[in-house]
Short mmCIF file of C-alpha atoms in Angstrom, two decimals:
data_model
loop_
_atom_site.label_atom_id
_atom_site.label_comp_id
_atom_site.label_asym_id
_atom_site.label_seq_id
_atom_site.Cartn_x
_atom_site.Cartn_y
_atom_site.Cartn_z
CA MET A 1 -38.83 -62.85 -55.03
CA LEU A 2 -42.43 -62.56 -56.23
CA ALA A 3 -41.72 -64.59 -59.36
CA ASP A 4 -40.28 -67.44 -57.30
CA ASN A 5 -43.06 -67.26 -54.73
CA LEU A 6 -45.69 -67.30 -57.46
CA LYS A 7 -44.20 -70.40 -59.06
CA GLN A 8 -44.17 -72.16 -55.68
CA VAL A 9 -47.77 -71.24 -54.91
CA GLN A 10 -48.90 -72.35 -58.36
CA LYS A 11 -47.05 -75.66 -57.91
CA ASN A 12 -48.61 -76.14 -54.47
CA ILE A 13 -52.07 -75.55 -55.94
CA ALA A 14 -51.46 -78.04 -58.75
CA ASP A 15 -50.17 -80.62 -56.29
CA ALA A 16 -53.21 -80.07 -54.05
CA VAL A 17 -55.56 -80.62 -57.01
CA ALA A 18 -53.71 -83.86 -57.79
CA ARG A 19 -54.17 -85.05 -54.19
CA ARG A 20 -57.95 -84.68 -54.24
CA LYS A 21 -59.68 -87.90 -53.30
CA ASP A 22 -62.68 -86.98 -55.43
CA LYS A 23 -61.53 -86.26 -58.97
CA ASN A 24 -64.97 -85.10 -60.12
CA LEU A 25 -65.73 -82.23 -57.82
CA LEU A 26 -68.42 -79.78 -58.92
CA THR A 27 -65.86 -76.97 -58.61
CA GLY A 28 -63.67 -78.44 -61.35
CA ASN A 29 -59.90 -78.71 -61.41
CA THR A 30 -58.97 -75.13 -62.30
CA VAL A 31 -58.14 -72.92 -59.33
CA THR A 32 -58.15 -69.12 -59.50
CA LEU A 33 -55.37 -67.46 -57.53
CA VAL A 34 -56.35 -64.12 -55.99
CA ALA A 35 -53.24 -62.15 -55.07
CA VAL A 36 -54.05 -60.30 -51.85
CA THR A 37 -52.18 -57.01 -51.81
CA LYS A 38 -53.47 -55.64 -48.49
CA ASN A 39 -50.81 -53.50 -46.76
CA HIS A 40 -48.43 -53.74 -49.67
CA PRO A 41 -47.52 -50.82 -51.93
CA PRO A 42 -49.24 -50.38 -55.30
CA GLU A 43 -46.08 -51.43 -57.13
CA VAL A 44 -46.58 -55.08 -56.17
CA ILE A 45 -49.79 -55.10 -58.20
CA THR A 46 -47.92 -53.94 -61.29
CA GLU A 47 -45.35 -56.68 -60.74
CA ALA A 48 -48.00 -59.35 -60.21
CA LEU A 49 -49.90 -58.35 -63.32
CA ALA A 50 -46.67 -58.50 -65.34
CA LEU A 51 -46.21 -62.09 -64.14
CA GLY A 52 -49.67 -63.06 -65.39
CA VAL A 53 -51.72 -62.75 -62.21
CA ARG A 54 -55.13 -61.37 -63.20
CA ASN A 55 -57.04 -61.37 -59.90
CA ILE A 56 -56.25 -58.81 -57.21
CA GLY A 57 -57.71 -59.02 -53.70
CA GLU A 58 -58.11 -56.16 -51.24
CA ASN A 59 -59.65 -56.09 -47.77
CA ARG A 60 -60.53 -52.42 -47.57
CA VAL A 61 -62.37 -50.08 -49.90
CA GLN A 62 -60.15 -47.08 -49.19
CA GLU A 63 -56.94 -49.00 -49.91
CA ALA A 64 -58.31 -50.33 -53.18
CA ARG A 65 -59.41 -46.84 -54.19
CA HIS A 66 -55.94 -45.42 -53.52
CA LYS A 67 -54.26 -48.17 -55.55
CA GLN A 68 -56.64 -47.86 -58.48
CA GLU A 69 -56.19 -44.09 -58.51
CA THR A 70 -52.42 -44.63 -58.54
CA LEU A 71 -52.25 -47.41 -61.12
CA GLY A 72 -55.53 -47.36 -62.98
CA LYS A 73 -57.86 -50.34 -62.78
CA GLN A 74 -56.19 -53.37 -64.28
CA GLY A 75 -57.17 -56.99 -63.81
CA THR A 76 -60.14 -58.32 -61.87
CA TRP A 77 -60.60 -56.94 -58.36
CA HIS A 78 -62.03 -58.92 -55.45
CA LEU A 79 -63.21 -57.40 -52.18
CA ILE A 80 -62.44 -60.04 -49.59
CA GLY A 81 -62.76 -58.09 -46.34
CA HIS A 82 -65.80 -57.15 -44.32
CA LEU A 83 -67.90 -54.49 -46.04
CA GLN A 84 -69.99 -51.97 -44.14
CA SER A 85 -73.24 -51.02 -45.83
CA ASN A 86 -72.30 -47.34 -45.88
CA LYS A 87 -69.36 -48.18 -48.15
CA ALA A 88 -71.41 -50.19 -50.64
CA ARG A 89 -71.40 -47.35 -53.18
CA GLN A 90 -67.61 -47.23 -53.29
CA ALA A 91 -67.30 -51.02 -53.33
CA VAL A 92 -69.65 -51.41 -56.27
CA ALA A 93 -67.66 -48.82 -58.20
CA LEU A 94 -64.29 -50.42 -57.47
CA PHE A 95 -64.74 -54.19 -57.38
CA ASP A 96 -65.67 -56.81 -59.95
CA LEU A 97 -66.50 -59.41 -57.29
CA ILE A 98 -67.56 -58.73 -53.70
CA GLU A 99 -66.79 -61.97 -51.86
CA SER A 100 -67.92 -60.89 -48.41
CA VAL A 101 -71.68 -60.36 -48.53
CA ASP A 102 -72.75 -61.47 -45.07
CA SER A 103 -76.26 -60.10 -44.46
CA GLU A 104 -79.44 -59.21 -46.30
CA HIS A 105 -78.94 -55.60 -45.20
CA LEU A 106 -75.62 -55.49 -47.03
CA LEU A 107 -77.08 -57.35 -50.00
CA ALA A 108 -79.80 -54.71 -50.31
CA ALA A 109 -77.25 -51.90 -50.11
CA VAL A 110 -75.06 -53.45 -52.82
CA ASN A 111 -78.08 -54.05 -55.04
CA LYS A 112 -79.21 -50.43 -54.61
CA GLU A 113 -75.83 -49.01 -55.57
CA ALA A 114 -75.44 -51.38 -58.51
CA GLU A 115 -78.87 -50.41 -59.80
CA ARG A 116 -77.95 -46.73 -59.45
CA ILE A 117 -75.06 -47.08 -61.91
CA GLY A 118 -76.64 -49.69 -64.16
CA LYS A 119 -74.38 -52.55 -63.08
CA VAL A 120 -75.03 -56.16 -62.18
CA GLN A 121 -72.62 -56.78 -59.30
CA ASP A 122 -71.12 -60.24 -58.91
CA ILE A 123 -71.11 -61.41 -55.30
CA LEU A 124 -70.34 -64.36 -53.07
CA LEU A 125 -72.16 -65.11 -49.84
CA GLN A 126 -69.74 -65.44 -46.93
CA LEU A 127 -70.51 -68.32 -44.60
CA ASN A 128 -69.32 -68.49 -41.00
CA ILE A 129 -69.02 -72.26 -40.88
CA ALA A 130 -66.48 -72.17 -38.05
CA HIS A 131 -69.00 -70.26 -35.87
CA GLU A 132 -66.44 -67.69 -34.80
CA GLU A 133 -68.09 -64.74 -33.07
CA GLN A 134 -65.35 -62.32 -34.15
CA LYS A 135 -65.63 -63.35 -37.81
CA SER A 136 -68.15 -62.04 -40.30
CA GLY A 137 -70.32 -64.40 -42.26
CA LEU A 138 -73.78 -65.86 -42.39
CA GLY A 139 -74.75 -68.52 -39.91
CA ARG A 140 -76.69 -71.51 -41.19
CA GLU A 141 -80.17 -70.19 -40.34
CA ASP A 142 -79.56 -66.71 -41.75
CA TYR A 143 -78.02 -68.21 -44.90
CA LEU A 144 -80.96 -70.51 -45.53
CA ALA A 145 -83.40 -67.67 -44.89
CA LEU A 146 -81.56 -65.38 -47.31
CA LEU A 147 -81.47 -67.72 -50.31
CA PRO A 148 -85.19 -67.36 -51.24
CA GLU A 149 -84.88 -63.58 -51.01
CA LEU A 150 -82.14 -63.33 -53.64
CA ALA A 151 -84.61 -63.23 -56.51
CA ALA A 152 -85.80 -59.81 -55.36
CA TYR A 153 -82.37 -58.29 -55.95
CA LYS A 154 -82.06 -57.85 -59.69
CA ASN A 155 -78.72 -56.02 -59.74
CA VAL A 156 -76.64 -58.65 -57.99
CA ARG A 157 -75.53 -61.96 -59.44
CA LEU A 158 -74.68 -64.74 -57.01
CA ARG A 159 -71.54 -66.51 -58.17
CA GLY A 160 -71.03 -68.80 -55.18
CA LEU A 161 -69.70 -68.94 -51.61
CA MET A 162 -66.75 -67.74 -49.56
CA VAL A 163 -65.47 -69.49 -46.42
CA ILE A 164 -62.77 -68.56 -43.89
CA ALA A 165 -61.38 -71.17 -41.50
CA ARG A 166 -60.12 -70.26 -38.04
CA LYS A 167 -56.36 -70.08 -37.49
CA CYS A 168 -55.11 -73.32 -35.99
CA ASP A 169 -51.74 -74.51 -34.71
CA ASP A 170 -52.37 -77.67 -36.71
CA VAL A 171 -53.54 -76.65 -40.17
CA GLU A 172 -55.22 -80.03 -40.60
CA GLU A 173 -57.88 -78.78 -38.19
CA THR A 174 -59.17 -76.51 -40.96
CA ARG A 175 -60.13 -79.47 -43.14
CA PRO A 176 -63.63 -80.07 -41.68
CA VAL A 177 -64.53 -76.41 -42.25
CA PHE A 178 -63.44 -76.53 -45.89
CA ALA A 179 -65.18 -79.88 -46.41
CA ALA A 180 -68.38 -78.34 -45.03
CA GLY A 181 -67.89 -75.36 -47.35
CA TYR A 182 -67.76 -77.68 -50.33
CA ARG A 183 -70.89 -79.51 -49.21
CA ALA A 184 -72.71 -76.19 -48.90
CA PHE A 185 -71.55 -75.24 -52.40
CA ALA A 186 -72.73 -78.58 -53.81
CA ARG A 187 -76.18 -78.19 -52.24
CA LEU A 188 -76.46 -74.63 -53.54
CA LYS A 189 -75.43 -75.68 -57.03
CA GLU A 190 -78.31 -78.14 -57.10
CA GLN A 191 -80.64 -75.15 -56.74
CA ARG A 192 -78.57 -72.71 -58.77
CA PRO A 193 -76.56 -74.54 -61.44
CA GLU A 194 -75.06 -71.26 -62.65
CA ILE A 195 -72.88 -70.71 -59.55
CA ASP A 196 -69.21 -71.40 -60.18
CA ILE A 197 -66.99 -70.02 -57.39
CA LEU A 198 -66.04 -71.56 -54.05
CA SER A 199 -63.51 -69.21 -52.46
CA MET A 200 -61.69 -70.89 -49.57
CA GLY A 201 -58.16 -70.80 -48.23
CA MET A 202 -55.48 -68.22 -47.51
CA SER A 203 -51.68 -68.34 -47.23
CA GLY A 204 -51.65 -70.68 -44.24
CA ASP A 205 -54.25 -73.18 -45.39
CA TYR A 206 -54.91 -72.82 -49.13
CA MET A 207 -53.54 -76.26 -50.02
CA ILE A 208 -56.01 -78.01 -47.73
CA ALA A 209 -58.80 -75.78 -49.05
CA VAL A 210 -57.98 -76.85 -52.62
CA GLU A 211 -57.83 -80.50 -51.61
CA GLU A 212 -61.36 -80.11 -50.20
CA GLY A 213 -62.77 -78.43 -53.31
CA ALA A 214 -61.91 -74.74 -53.41
CA ASN A 215 -61.57 -73.31 -56.88
CA CYS A 216 -60.53 -69.84 -55.71
CA VAL A 217 -57.86 -69.10 -53.09
CA ARG A 218 -56.85 -65.78 -51.53
CA VAL A 219 -53.09 -65.65 -51.03
CA GLY A 220 -51.07 -62.67 -49.82
CA THR A 221 -48.19 -63.37 -47.46
CA ALA A 222 -47.04 -66.48 -49.35
CA LEU A 223 -46.64 -64.27 -52.44
CA PHE A 224 -45.55 -60.87 -51.15
CA GLY A 225 -44.06 -61.55 -47.73
CA GLN A 226 -45.11 -59.92 -44.50
CA ARG A 227 -47.49 -56.98 -44.67
CA ASP A 228 -46.25 -53.49 -43.93
CA TYR A 229 -48.71 -52.06 -41.41
CA SER A 230 -46.94 -48.71 -41.44
CA LEU A 231 -48.44 -48.01 -44.86
CA LYS A 232 -51.39 -45.63 -44.68
CA PHE A 233 -54.04 -45.45 -47.37
#
């Protein structure tokens, strides 16, 4: 089932790239697929890696730790869920890319733990473009205030931005959020030409996210089926 699902997702991504109105987006035409294995057993990671998937996404530090202890650390691991500052030490040890940095307090904690182990931690800043109170992410004012402060944190490397759209009955309603995410990325790239990742889109909306400029999508259910919430990690 995973092999068939993976082929379909890859085809959908390629078709979405082909549908882009702007063929010269700053995010390029190569899209990284992050396979989100939250609430799936460790074995699905082994299967995904065998099929050529190299990027693994997890929402929770403790679940990632369990899976890496079970399987060893293979591939590139993305933390895509909300991170509490008191778990920064574990996150820095486990993840190659922390996509969900949403405050200067968290940024400082990640920088401190990365410095402690001699690592430069790749991060994305998570933006709350949809202005959802229940969602993490930087609002516009906090985001703009944070950017000048980044230079003080020598053990983090900003790779780009992450955006989550609200769930909508009509998936087309996510398009303005993703379009705004791309505009924010483009403005940031003018200041920081080295950034290269715009992570937008999940199983329900990744095709629209790609059409609007995402070059990294976080897909779980469309690959692995429904999550098993009885699993405890």
